Tab-separated table of C-alpha atoms in Angstrom:
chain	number	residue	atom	x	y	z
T	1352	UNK	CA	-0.300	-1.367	8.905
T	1353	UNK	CA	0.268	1.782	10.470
T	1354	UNK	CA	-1.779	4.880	11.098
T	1355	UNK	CA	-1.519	8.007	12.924
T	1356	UNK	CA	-4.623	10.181	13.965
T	1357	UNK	CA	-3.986	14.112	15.177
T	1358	UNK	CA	-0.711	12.931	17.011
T	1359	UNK	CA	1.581	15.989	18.881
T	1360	UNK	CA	4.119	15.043	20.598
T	1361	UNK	CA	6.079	16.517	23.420
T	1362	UNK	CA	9.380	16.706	24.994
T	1363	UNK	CA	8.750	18.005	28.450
T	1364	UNK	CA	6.115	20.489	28.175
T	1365	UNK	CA	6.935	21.874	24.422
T	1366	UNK	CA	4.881	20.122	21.835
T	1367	UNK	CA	7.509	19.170	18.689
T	1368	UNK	CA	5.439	17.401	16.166
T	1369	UNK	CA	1.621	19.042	15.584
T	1370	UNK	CA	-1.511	17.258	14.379
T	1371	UNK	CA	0.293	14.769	12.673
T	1372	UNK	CA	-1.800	12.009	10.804
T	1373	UNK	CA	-0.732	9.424	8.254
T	1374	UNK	CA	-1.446	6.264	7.134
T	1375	UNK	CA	0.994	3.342	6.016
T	1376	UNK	CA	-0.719	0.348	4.249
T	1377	UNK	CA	1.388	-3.246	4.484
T	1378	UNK	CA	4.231	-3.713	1.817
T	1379	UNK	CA	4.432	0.048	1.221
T	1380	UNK	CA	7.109	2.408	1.757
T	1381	UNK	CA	6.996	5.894	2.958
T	1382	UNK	CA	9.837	8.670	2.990
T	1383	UNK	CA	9.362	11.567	5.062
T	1384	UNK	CA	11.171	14.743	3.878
T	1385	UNK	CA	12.299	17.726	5.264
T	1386	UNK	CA	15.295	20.289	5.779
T	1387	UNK	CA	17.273	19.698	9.398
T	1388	UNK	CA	15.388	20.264	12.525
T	1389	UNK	CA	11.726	20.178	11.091
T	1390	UNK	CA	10.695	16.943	13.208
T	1391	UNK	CA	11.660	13.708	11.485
T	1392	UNK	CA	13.733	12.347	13.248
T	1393	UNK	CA	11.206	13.000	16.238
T	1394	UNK	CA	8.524	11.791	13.989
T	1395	UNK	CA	10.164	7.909	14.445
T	1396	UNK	CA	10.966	8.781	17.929
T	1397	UNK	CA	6.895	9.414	18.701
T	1398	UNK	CA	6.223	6.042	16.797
T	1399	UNK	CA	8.447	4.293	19.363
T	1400	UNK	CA	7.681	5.988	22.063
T	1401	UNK	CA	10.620	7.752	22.846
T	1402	UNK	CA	9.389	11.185	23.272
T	1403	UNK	CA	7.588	12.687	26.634
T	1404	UNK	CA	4.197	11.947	25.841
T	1405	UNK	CA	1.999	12.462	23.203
T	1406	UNK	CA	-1.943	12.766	22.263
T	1407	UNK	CA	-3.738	11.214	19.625
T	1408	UNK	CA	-4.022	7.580	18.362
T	1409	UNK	CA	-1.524	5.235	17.002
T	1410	UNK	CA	-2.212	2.278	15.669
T	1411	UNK	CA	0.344	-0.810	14.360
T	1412	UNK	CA	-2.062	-3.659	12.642
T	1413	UNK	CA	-5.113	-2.666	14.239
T	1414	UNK	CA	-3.118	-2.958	17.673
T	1415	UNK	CA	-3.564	0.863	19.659
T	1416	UNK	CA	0.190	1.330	20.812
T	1417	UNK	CA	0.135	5.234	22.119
T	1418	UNK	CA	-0.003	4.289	25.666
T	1419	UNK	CA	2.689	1.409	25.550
T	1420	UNK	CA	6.472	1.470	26.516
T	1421	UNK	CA	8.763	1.009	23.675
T	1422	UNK	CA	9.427	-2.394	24.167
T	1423	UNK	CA	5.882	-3.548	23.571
T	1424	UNK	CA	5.826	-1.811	20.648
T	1425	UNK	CA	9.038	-3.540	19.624
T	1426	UNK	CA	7.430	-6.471	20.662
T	1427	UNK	CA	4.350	-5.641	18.506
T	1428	UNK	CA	6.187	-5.512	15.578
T	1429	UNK	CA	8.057	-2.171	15.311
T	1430	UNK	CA	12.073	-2.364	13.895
T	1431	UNK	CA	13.783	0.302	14.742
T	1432	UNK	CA	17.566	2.056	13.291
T	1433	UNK	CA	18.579	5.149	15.176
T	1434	UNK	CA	19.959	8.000	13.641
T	1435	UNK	CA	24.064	7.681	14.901
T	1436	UNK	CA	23.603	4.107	14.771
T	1437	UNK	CA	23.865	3.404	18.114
T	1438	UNK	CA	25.544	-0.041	17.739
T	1439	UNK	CA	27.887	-1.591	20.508
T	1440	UNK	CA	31.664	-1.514	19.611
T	1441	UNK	CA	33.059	-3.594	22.113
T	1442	UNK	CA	30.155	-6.565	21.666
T	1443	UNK	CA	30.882	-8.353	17.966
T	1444	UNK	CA	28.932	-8.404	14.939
T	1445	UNK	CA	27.152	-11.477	16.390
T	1446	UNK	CA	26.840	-10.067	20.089
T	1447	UNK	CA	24.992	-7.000	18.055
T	1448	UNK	CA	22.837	-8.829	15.766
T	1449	UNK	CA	21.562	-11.345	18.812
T	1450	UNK	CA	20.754	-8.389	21.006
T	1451	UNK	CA	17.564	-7.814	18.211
T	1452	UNK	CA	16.904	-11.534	19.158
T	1453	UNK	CA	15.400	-10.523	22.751
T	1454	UNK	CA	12.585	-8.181	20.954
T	1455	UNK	CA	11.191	-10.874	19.306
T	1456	UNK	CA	7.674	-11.730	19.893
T	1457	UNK	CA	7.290	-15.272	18.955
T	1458	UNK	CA	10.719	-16.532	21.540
T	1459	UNK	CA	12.800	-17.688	19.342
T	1460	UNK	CA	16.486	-17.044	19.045
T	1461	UNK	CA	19.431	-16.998	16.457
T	1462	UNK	CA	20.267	-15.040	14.104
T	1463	UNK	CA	17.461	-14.975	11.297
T	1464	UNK	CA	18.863	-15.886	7.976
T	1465	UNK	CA	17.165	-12.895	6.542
T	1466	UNK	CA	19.851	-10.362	8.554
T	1467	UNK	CA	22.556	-12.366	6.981
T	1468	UNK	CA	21.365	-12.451	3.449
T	1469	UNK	CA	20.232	-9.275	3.531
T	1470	UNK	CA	24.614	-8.322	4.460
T	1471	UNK	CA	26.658	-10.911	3.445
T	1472	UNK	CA	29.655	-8.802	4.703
T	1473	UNK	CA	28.259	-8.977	8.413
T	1474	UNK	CA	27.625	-12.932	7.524
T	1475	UNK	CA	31.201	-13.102	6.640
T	1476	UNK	CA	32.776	-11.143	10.216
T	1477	UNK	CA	30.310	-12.432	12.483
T	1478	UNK	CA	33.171	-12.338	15.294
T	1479	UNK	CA	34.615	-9.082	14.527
T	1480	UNK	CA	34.315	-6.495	16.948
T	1481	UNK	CA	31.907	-4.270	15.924
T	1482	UNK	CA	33.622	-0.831	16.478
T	1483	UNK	CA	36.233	-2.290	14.089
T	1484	UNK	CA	33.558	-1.895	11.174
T	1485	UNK	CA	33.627	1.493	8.982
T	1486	UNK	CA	30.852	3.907	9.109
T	1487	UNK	CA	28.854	2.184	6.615
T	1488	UNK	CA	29.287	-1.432	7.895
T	1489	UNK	CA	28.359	-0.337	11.080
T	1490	UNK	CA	24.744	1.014	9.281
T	1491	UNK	CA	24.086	-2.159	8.053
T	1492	UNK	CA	25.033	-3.994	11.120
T	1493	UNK	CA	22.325	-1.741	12.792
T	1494	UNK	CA	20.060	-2.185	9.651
T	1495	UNK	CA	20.243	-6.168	10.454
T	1496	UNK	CA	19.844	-5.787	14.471
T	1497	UNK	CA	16.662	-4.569	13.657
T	1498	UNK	CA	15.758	-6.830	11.303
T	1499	UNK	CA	16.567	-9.458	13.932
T	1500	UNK	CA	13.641	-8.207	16.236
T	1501	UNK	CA	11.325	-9.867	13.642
T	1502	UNK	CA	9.868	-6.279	12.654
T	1503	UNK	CA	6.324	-5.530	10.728
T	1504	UNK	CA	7.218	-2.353	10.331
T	1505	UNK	CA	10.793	-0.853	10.402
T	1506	UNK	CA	11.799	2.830	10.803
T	1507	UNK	CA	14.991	4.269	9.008
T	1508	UNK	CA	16.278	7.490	10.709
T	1509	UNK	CA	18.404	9.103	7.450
T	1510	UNK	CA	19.937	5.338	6.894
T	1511	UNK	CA	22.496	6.859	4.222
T	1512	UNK	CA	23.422	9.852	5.852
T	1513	UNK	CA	27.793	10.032	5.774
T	1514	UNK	CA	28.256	6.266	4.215
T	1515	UNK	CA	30.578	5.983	1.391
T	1516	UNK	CA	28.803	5.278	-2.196
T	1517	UNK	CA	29.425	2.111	-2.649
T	1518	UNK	CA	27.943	1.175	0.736
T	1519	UNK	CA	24.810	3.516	0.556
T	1520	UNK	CA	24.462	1.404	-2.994
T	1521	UNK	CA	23.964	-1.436	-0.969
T	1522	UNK	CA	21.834	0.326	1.961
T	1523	UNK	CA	19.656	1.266	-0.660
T	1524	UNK	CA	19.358	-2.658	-2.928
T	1525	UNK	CA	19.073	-4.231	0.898
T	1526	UNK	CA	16.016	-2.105	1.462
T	1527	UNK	CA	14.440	-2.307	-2.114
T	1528	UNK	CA	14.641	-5.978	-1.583
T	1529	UNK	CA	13.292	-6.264	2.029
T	1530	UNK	CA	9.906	-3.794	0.711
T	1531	UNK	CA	9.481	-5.033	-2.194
T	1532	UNK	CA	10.280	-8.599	-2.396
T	1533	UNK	CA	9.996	-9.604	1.014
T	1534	UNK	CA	6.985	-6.994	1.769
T	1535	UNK	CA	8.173	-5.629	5.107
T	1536	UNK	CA	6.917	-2.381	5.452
T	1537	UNK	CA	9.255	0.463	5.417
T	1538	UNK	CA	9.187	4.751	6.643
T	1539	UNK	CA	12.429	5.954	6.341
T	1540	UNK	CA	13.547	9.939	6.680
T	1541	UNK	CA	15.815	11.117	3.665
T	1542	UNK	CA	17.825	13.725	2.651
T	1543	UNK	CA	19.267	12.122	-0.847
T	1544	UNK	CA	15.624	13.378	-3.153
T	1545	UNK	CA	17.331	10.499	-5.627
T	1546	UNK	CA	16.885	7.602	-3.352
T	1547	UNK	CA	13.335	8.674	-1.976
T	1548	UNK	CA	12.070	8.796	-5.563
T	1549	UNK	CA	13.612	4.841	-6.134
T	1550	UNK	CA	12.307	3.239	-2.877
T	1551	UNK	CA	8.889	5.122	-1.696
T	1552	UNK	CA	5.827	4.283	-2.490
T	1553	UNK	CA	4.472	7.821	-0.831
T	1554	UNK	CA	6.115	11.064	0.744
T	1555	UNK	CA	5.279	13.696	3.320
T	1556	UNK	CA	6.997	16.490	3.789
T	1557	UNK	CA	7.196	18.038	7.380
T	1558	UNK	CA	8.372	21.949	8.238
T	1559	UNK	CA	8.516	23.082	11.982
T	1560	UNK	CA	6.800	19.953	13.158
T	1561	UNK	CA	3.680	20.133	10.761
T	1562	UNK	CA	2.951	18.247	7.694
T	1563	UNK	CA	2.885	20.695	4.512
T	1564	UNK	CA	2.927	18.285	1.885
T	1565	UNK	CA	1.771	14.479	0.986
T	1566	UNK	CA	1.020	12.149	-1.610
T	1567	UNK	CA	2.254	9.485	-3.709
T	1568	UNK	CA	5.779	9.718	-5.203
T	1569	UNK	CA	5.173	10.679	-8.465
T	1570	UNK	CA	3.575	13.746	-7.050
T	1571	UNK	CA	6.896	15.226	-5.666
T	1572	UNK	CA	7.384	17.649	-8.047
T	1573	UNK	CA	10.624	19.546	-8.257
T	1574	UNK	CA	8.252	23.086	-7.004
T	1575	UNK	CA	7.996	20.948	-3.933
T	1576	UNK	CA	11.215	20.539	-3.288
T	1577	UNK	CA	12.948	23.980	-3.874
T	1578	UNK	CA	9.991	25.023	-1.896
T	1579	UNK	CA	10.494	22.521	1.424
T	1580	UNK	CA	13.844	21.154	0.714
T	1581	UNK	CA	15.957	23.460	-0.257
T	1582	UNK	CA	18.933	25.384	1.510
C-alpha cells in the first residue's frame, strides 16, 4: 500500500530523515518509535509532502507520489492527523469534519457515517464549537476530519500524546476497529510501548533520522527498547 525506497528528506538545505525505506502492505499497521527529536514526526511530514524536498521514491498503491503537492496525495488516498491537532475552534464540530469532505477523491460530500460511528460523542455535538471540546475530544474530532477525506492510508502523529485515560481508551478501540475490522491501513508514531504492542502489526525504530531497528511486533524486545527508547 505504501513503500518507501532510500528516501532523505530536507528542510532547506539540511537533510533530516536518511535513507529511509519501508514498506506498508494494505490492512496492516505500523508504529514508528523513537525518543523526541529523532525524525518521526518528520517521517509523516515527508509522506505528505510537507518537508523541503526530498530524494528517493514513494509510492501509495502503486501510484509514485514524491513529486506531488500534498493535496494530490490527499487526494490519492493519504489521511492525515497532525501532531497539536490543528483543528479550527471557531468553525463547529460539523464545520471541522466537512472541511475533510473537500479532499475527497470520488466528489462526494457529507459527513461519512464512518467519522460518526467511529465518535459517537462528535455525532452527538455536531454544532458545538469546536474549541469548546477538551483536549481529547478535540483528537478525535481531528481523528474523524481525516477520516472524512476518504483515506487509504492514514498517518497518526503521537495520537495519544496529553489525552486523559479514558479518552486515549477510546483513541486506541477507534483505531483497532478502523485497522482491523474495517482494514484501513494505519502508521502511527508512539510514545506509550503498551499501545504500540496492541495495535501494530510491525515497528521501526528511528534515532537521529536513520532507521536502527525493524520488524514485526513480536520482535520488540524489551533490549530494544531500553536501548532506543529509553530516557
Amino acid at each position: 500500500m505504501l513503500e518507501m525506497a532510500s528516501v532523505t528528506a530536507f528542510y532547506g538545505k539540511t537533510p533530516t530523515l536518511h535513507d529511509i525505506s519501508l514498506t506498508v502492505g494494505k490492512g496492516e499497521c505500523l508504529c514508528v518509535l523513537g525518543r523526541n527529536g529523532v525524525g518521526k514526526s518528520t517521517l509523516l511530514r515527508t509522506i505528505m509532502g510537507l518537508v523541503t524536498s526530498m530524494t528517493g521514491k514513494l509510492t501509495v498503491d502503486r501510484r509514485s507520489l514524491e513529486g506531488s503537492p500534498t493535496y494530490l496525495r490527499a487526494k490519492a488516498g493519504l489521511g492525515y492527523v497532525p501532531q497539536g491537532r490543528r483543528i479550527l475552534g471557531k468553525f463547529t464540530v460539523r464545520q471541522n469534519l466537512e472541511l475533510g469532505t473537500f479532499a475527497r477523491d470520488d466528489g462526494r460530500g457529507g459527513i461519512p457515517e464512518t467519522c460518526l460511528a467511529s465518535f459517537p460523542y462528535l455525532a452527538e455535538n455536531l454544532n458545538k464549537r469546536a474549541g469548546l471540546l477538551s483536549g481529547g475530544q478535540q483528537q478525535q474530532l481531528a481523528i474523524a476530519r481525516a477520516l472524512a477525506t476518504n483515506p487509504k492510508i492514514l498517518l497518526l502523529d503521537e495520537p495519544t500524546e496529553g489525552i486523559q485515560p479514558n479518552i486515549v481508551a477510546d483513541i486506541r478501540n477507534a483505531m483497532r476497529h478502523l485497522n482491523r475490522d474495517l482494514g484501513l491501513t494505519l502508521i502511527l508514531t508512539e510514545q506509550h510501548i503498551k499501545i504500540a504492542r496492541e495495535l501494530a502489526d510491525a515497528f521501526l525504530i528511528l534515532d537521529v533520522g536513520r532507521v536502527v531497528a525493524e520488524g514485526p511486533i513480536a520482535d520488540l524486545s524489551d533490549s530494544l527498547i531500553k536501548e532506543h527508547l529509553t530516557i
